[in-house]
């Protein structure tokens, strides 16, 4: 599997309607978009998913991963979900009910546990300082190396990742990187996604 570019949504950072940004990201070649708007009600989030789907080409639907609103994902037929470690602990059966389940982890033990429970990928962080968690110390690249060295499932790094440090995340063994601000706030989605890929030259 090639190194994956994963977009995390945050409509507060986006100058255009979120559904337009998500469609543009898919058109630009982002590998996955995790739709994560936790402040919305279930009804509002469902409407957002409908607006997103209306703008996607049929083959782009597979790029969408639904965060938190698992019942909506099931009802609307989205096969990929992402959830917190605690949520997965409460509902390990989701690993059987969805085609793909991703879980956020914060340590090697958690990564190994969700793997045993059937998770398909994990999101490890936060790696670098991020405005999302300004008062929490980042865990750093050594933490990421420990996760990637012990996990057999794909590991996506998250937290403060941008075009300047994404190569170091790849070199630490991550299978992909999650970007929020870089992809939500940029003026030109296609150029930003293309530039992000260019910062990741093929390993020798």
CSV table of C-alpha atoms in Angstrom, one decimal:
chain,number,residue,atom,x,y,z
A,1,UNK,CA,0.0,0.0,0.0
A,2,UNK,CA,1.4,3.4,-0.9
A,3,UNK,CA,1.5,6.2,1.7
A,4,UNK,CA,-2.0,7.5,2.2
A,5,UNK,CA,-3.1,11.2,2.4
A,6,UNK,CA,-6.1,11.4,4.8
A,7,UNK,CA,-8.2,14.5,5.1
A,8,UNK,CA,-9.9,15.2,8.4
A,9,UNK,CA,-12.9,17.6,8.0
A,10,UNK,CA,-13.4,20.7,10.0
A,11,UNK,CA,-16.0,23.0,8.4
A,12,UNK,CA,-14.9,25.9,10.8
A,13,UNK,CA,-11.6,26.1,8.9
A,14,UNK,CA,-13.2,25.9,5.5
A,15,UNK,CA,-14.2,29.0,3.5
A,16,UNK,CA,-16.5,27.0,1.2
A,17,UNK,CA,-19.3,24.6,2.0
A,18,UNK,CA,-17.8,21.5,3.5
A,19,UNK,CA,-19.5,19.2,0.9
A,20,UNK,CA,-17.8,21.2,-1.9
A,21,UNK,CA,-14.4,20.9,-0.2
A,22,UNK,CA,-14.8,17.1,0.3
A,23,UNK,CA,-15.7,16.6,-3.3
A,24,UNK,CA,-12.7,18.7,-4.4
A,25,UNK,CA,-10.4,16.7,-2.2
A,26,UNK,CA,-11.7,13.5,-3.7
A,27,UNK,CA,-11.2,14.9,-7.2
A,28,UNK,CA,-7.7,16.0,-6.3
A,29,UNK,CA,-6.7,12.4,-5.3
A,30,UNK,CA,-6.9,12.4,-1.5
A,31,UNK,CA,-7.0,8.7,-0.4
A,32,UNK,CA,-9.5,9.1,2.4
A,33,UNK,CA,-11.7,11.8,3.9
A,34,UNK,CA,-12.8,11.3,7.5
A,35,UNK,CA,-16.0,13.3,8.0
A,36,UNK,CA,-15.7,14.4,11.6
A,37,UNK,CA,-18.1,17.1,12.6
A,38,UNK,CA,-18.9,16.0,16.2
A,39,UNK,CA,-20.9,19.2,17.1
A,40,UNK,CA,-23.6,18.4,14.6
A,41,UNK,CA,-26.8,16.7,15.6
A,42,UNK,CA,-27.5,13.3,14.0
A,43,UNK,CA,-30.0,14.9,11.7
A,44,UNK,CA,-27.6,17.6,10.7
A,45,UNK,CA,-24.8,15.2,10.1
A,46,UNK,CA,-27.1,13.0,8.0
A,47,UNK,CA,-28.0,16.0,5.8
A,48,UNK,CA,-24.3,16.7,5.4
A,49,UNK,CA,-23.6,13.2,4.3
A,50,UNK,CA,-26.4,13.5,1.7
A,51,UNK,CA,-24.9,16.7,0.4
A,52,UNK,CA,-21.5,15.2,0.2
A,53,UNK,CA,-22.7,12.1,-1.6
A,54,UNK,CA,-24.6,14.2,-4.1
A,55,UNK,CA,-21.4,15.8,-5.3
A,56,UNK,CA,-19.3,12.6,-5.5
A,57,UNK,CA,-18.6,10.3,-8.5
A,58,UNK,CA,-19.8,6.8,-7.7
A,59,UNK,CA,-16.3,5.4,-7.3
A,60,UNK,CA,-15.4,8.2,-4.9
A,61,UNK,CA,-17.8,7.1,-2.2
A,62,UNK,CA,-15.3,4.5,-1.0
A,63,UNK,CA,-13.0,7.3,0.0
A,64,UNK,CA,-15.5,8.5,2.7
A,65,UNK,CA,-15.1,7.4,6.3
A,66,UNK,CA,-17.7,8.4,8.8
A,67,UNK,CA,-16.7,9.4,12.3
A,68,UNK,CA,-18.8,9.0,15.4
A,69,UNK,CA,-22.3,8.7,13.7
A,70,UNK,CA,-22.1,4.9,13.3
A,71,UNK,CA,-25.9,4.4,13.0
A,72,UNK,CA,-26.0,6.9,10.1
A,73,UNK,CA,-23.1,5.2,8.4
A,74,UNK,CA,-25.0,1.9,8.6
A,75,UNK,CA,-28.4,3.4,7.5
A,76,UNK,CA,-26.8,5.2,4.5
A,77,UNK,CA,-24.6,2.3,3.5
A,78,UNK,CA,-21.2,3.8,4.1
A,79,UNK,CA,-18.9,0.8,4.7
A,80,UNK,CA,-16.1,2.7,6.5
A,81,UNK,CA,-16.2,4.2,10.1
A,82,UNK,CA,-13.7,5.7,12.5
A,83,UNK,CA,-14.2,5.9,16.2
A,84,UNK,CA,-12.4,6.6,19.5
A,85,UNK,CA,-10.7,3.8,21.5
A,86,UNK,CA,-13.4,4.0,24.2
A,87,UNK,CA,-16.2,3.8,21.7
A,88,UNK,CA,-14.6,0.7,20.1
A,89,UNK,CA,-14.2,-0.9,23.5
A,90,UNK,CA,-18.0,-0.5,24.0
A,91,UNK,CA,-18.8,-1.8,20.6
A,92,UNK,CA,-16.2,-4.3,19.3
A,93,UNK,CA,-19.0,-5.9,17.3
A,94,UNK,CA,-18.7,-3.0,14.8
A,95,UNK,CA,-15.6,-4.8,13.4
A,96,UNK,CA,-17.9,-7.4,12.1
A,97,UNK,CA,-20.7,-5.1,11.0
A,98,UNK,CA,-18.7,-2.7,8.8
A,99,UNK,CA,-16.3,-3.4,6.0
A,100,UNK,CA,-13.7,-1.2,7.5
A,101,UNK,CA,-13.2,0.1,11.1
A,102,UNK,CA,-10.6,2.6,12.2
A,103,UNK,CA,-9.8,3.4,15.8
A,104,UNK,CA,-7.9,6.2,17.4
A,105,UNK,CA,-5.1,5.0,19.7
A,106,UNK,CA,-2.6,6.6,22.1
A,107,UNK,CA,-0.2,3.8,22.9
A,108,UNK,CA,1.2,0.5,21.7
A,109,UNK,CA,-1.1,-1.6,24.0
A,110,UNK,CA,-4.1,0.1,22.5
A,111,UNK,CA,-3.0,-0.4,19.0
A,112,UNK,CA,-2.3,-4.1,19.6
A,113,UNK,CA,-5.7,-4.5,21.4
A,114,UNK,CA,-7.8,-3.0,18.6
A,115,UNK,CA,-5.9,-5.1,16.1
A,116,UNK,CA,-6.8,-8.2,18.0
A,117,UNK,CA,-10.4,-7.1,18.2
A,118,UNK,CA,-10.6,-6.8,14.4
A,119,UNK,CA,-9.9,-3.1,13.7
A,120,UNK,CA,-8.7,-2.5,10.1
A,121,UNK,CA,-6.6,0.6,10.8
A,122,UNK,CA,-5.6,2.8,13.6
A,123,UNK,CA,-4.9,6.5,13.9
A,124,UNK,CA,-2.0,7.4,16.2
A,125,UNK,CA,-1.4,10.8,17.7
A,126,UNK,CA,-1.0,13.4,18.3
A,127,UNK,CA,2.5,13.5,16.8
A,128,UNK,CA,3.4,17.2,16.6
A,129,UNK,CA,2.1,20.3,18.4
A,130,UNK,CA,-1.4,21.1,17.1
A,131,UNK,CA,-3.8,24.0,17.6
A,132,UNK,CA,-6.5,21.4,18.2
A,133,UNK,CA,-4.8,20.4,21.5
A,134,UNK,CA,-2.6,23.4,22.4
A,135,UNK,CA,-2.2,22.4,26.1
A,136,UNK,CA,-1.3,18.8,25.5
A,137,UNK,CA,2.3,17.7,24.8
A,138,UNK,CA,2.8,16.0,21.5
A,139,UNK,CA,3.8,12.3,21.6
A,140,UNK,CA,6.4,12.7,18.9
A,141,UNK,CA,8.0,10.5,16.3
A,142,UNK,CA,9.5,8.0,18.7
A,143,UNK,CA,6.0,7.2,19.9
A,144,UNK,CA,4.9,6.8,16.3
A,145,UNK,CA,7.8,4.4,15.6
A,146,UNK,CA,6.8,2.2,18.5
A,147,UNK,CA,3.3,2.0,17.2
A,148,UNK,CA,4.3,1.3,13.6
A,149,UNK,CA,6.9,-1.3,14.8
A,150,UNK,CA,4.3,-3.3,16.7
A,151,UNK,CA,1.1,-3.0,14.6
A,152,UNK,CA,0.3,-5.2,11.7
A,153,UNK,CA,-2.7,-3.1,10.6
A,154,UNK,CA,-2.1,0.2,8.8
A,155,UNK,CA,-1.2,3.1,11.1
A,156,UNK,CA,-2.1,6.7,10.1
A,157,UNK,CA,-0.4,9.5,12.0
A,158,UNK,CA,-2.3,12.6,13.2
A,159,UNK,CA,-1.6,15.9,14.9
A,160,UNK,CA,0.2,18.9,13.6
A,161,UNK,CA,1.2,17.3,10.3
A,162,UNK,CA,1.8,19.5,7.3
A,163,UNK,CA,3.9,19.6,4.1
A,164,UNK,CA,7.0,20.5,6.1
A,165,UNK,CA,7.0,17.4,8.4
A,166,UNK,CA,4.9,14.8,6.6
A,167,UNK,CA,8.0,13.1,5.2
A,168,UNK,CA,9.3,12.4,8.7
A,169,UNK,CA,6.0,10.7,9.5
A,170,UNK,CA,6.3,8.5,6.5
A,171,UNK,CA,9.9,7.7,7.4
A,172,UNK,CA,8.8,6.8,11.0
A,173,UNK,CA,6.9,3.9,9.5
A,174,UNK,CA,3.3,5.4,9.2
A,175,UNK,CA,1.2,4.1,6.4
A,176,UNK,CA,-0.4,7.5,6.0
A,177,UNK,CA,-0.9,10.9,7.5
A,178,UNK,CA,-4.0,12.8,8.6
A,179,UNK,CA,-4.2,16.5,7.7
A,180,UNK,CA,-6.8,18.9,8.8
A,181,UNK,CA,-5.8,22.5,8.6
A,182,UNK,CA,-3.6,22.1,5.6
A,183,UNK,CA,-6.5,20.6,3.5
A,184,UNK,CA,-9.4,22.5,5.0
A,185,UNK,CA,-7.9,26.0,4.9
A,186,UNK,CA,-6.0,26.0,1.7
A,187,UNK,CA,-7.1,28.2,-1.2
A,188,UNK,CA,-6.4,25.7,-4.0
A,189,UNK,CA,-7.2,22.1,-3.1
A,190,UNK,CA,-5.7,20.5,-6.2
A,191,UNK,CA,-2.4,22.3,-5.9
A,192,UNK,CA,-2.1,21.6,-2.2
A,193,UNK,CA,-2.8,17.8,-2.6
A,194,UNK,CA,-0.4,17.7,-5.5
A,195,UNK,CA,2.3,19.5,-3.5
A,196,UNK,CA,1.8,17.2,-0.5
A,197,UNK,CA,2.4,14.2,-2.7
A,198,UNK,CA,5.5,15.8,-4.2
A,199,UNK,CA,7.0,16.2,-0.7
A,200,UNK,CA,7.0,12.4,-0.4
A,201,UNK,CA,9.6,11.2,-2.9
A,202,UNK,CA,9.8,7.5,-3.4
A,203,UNK,CA,12.1,5.8,-0.9
A,204,UNK,CA,15.4,4.6,-2.2
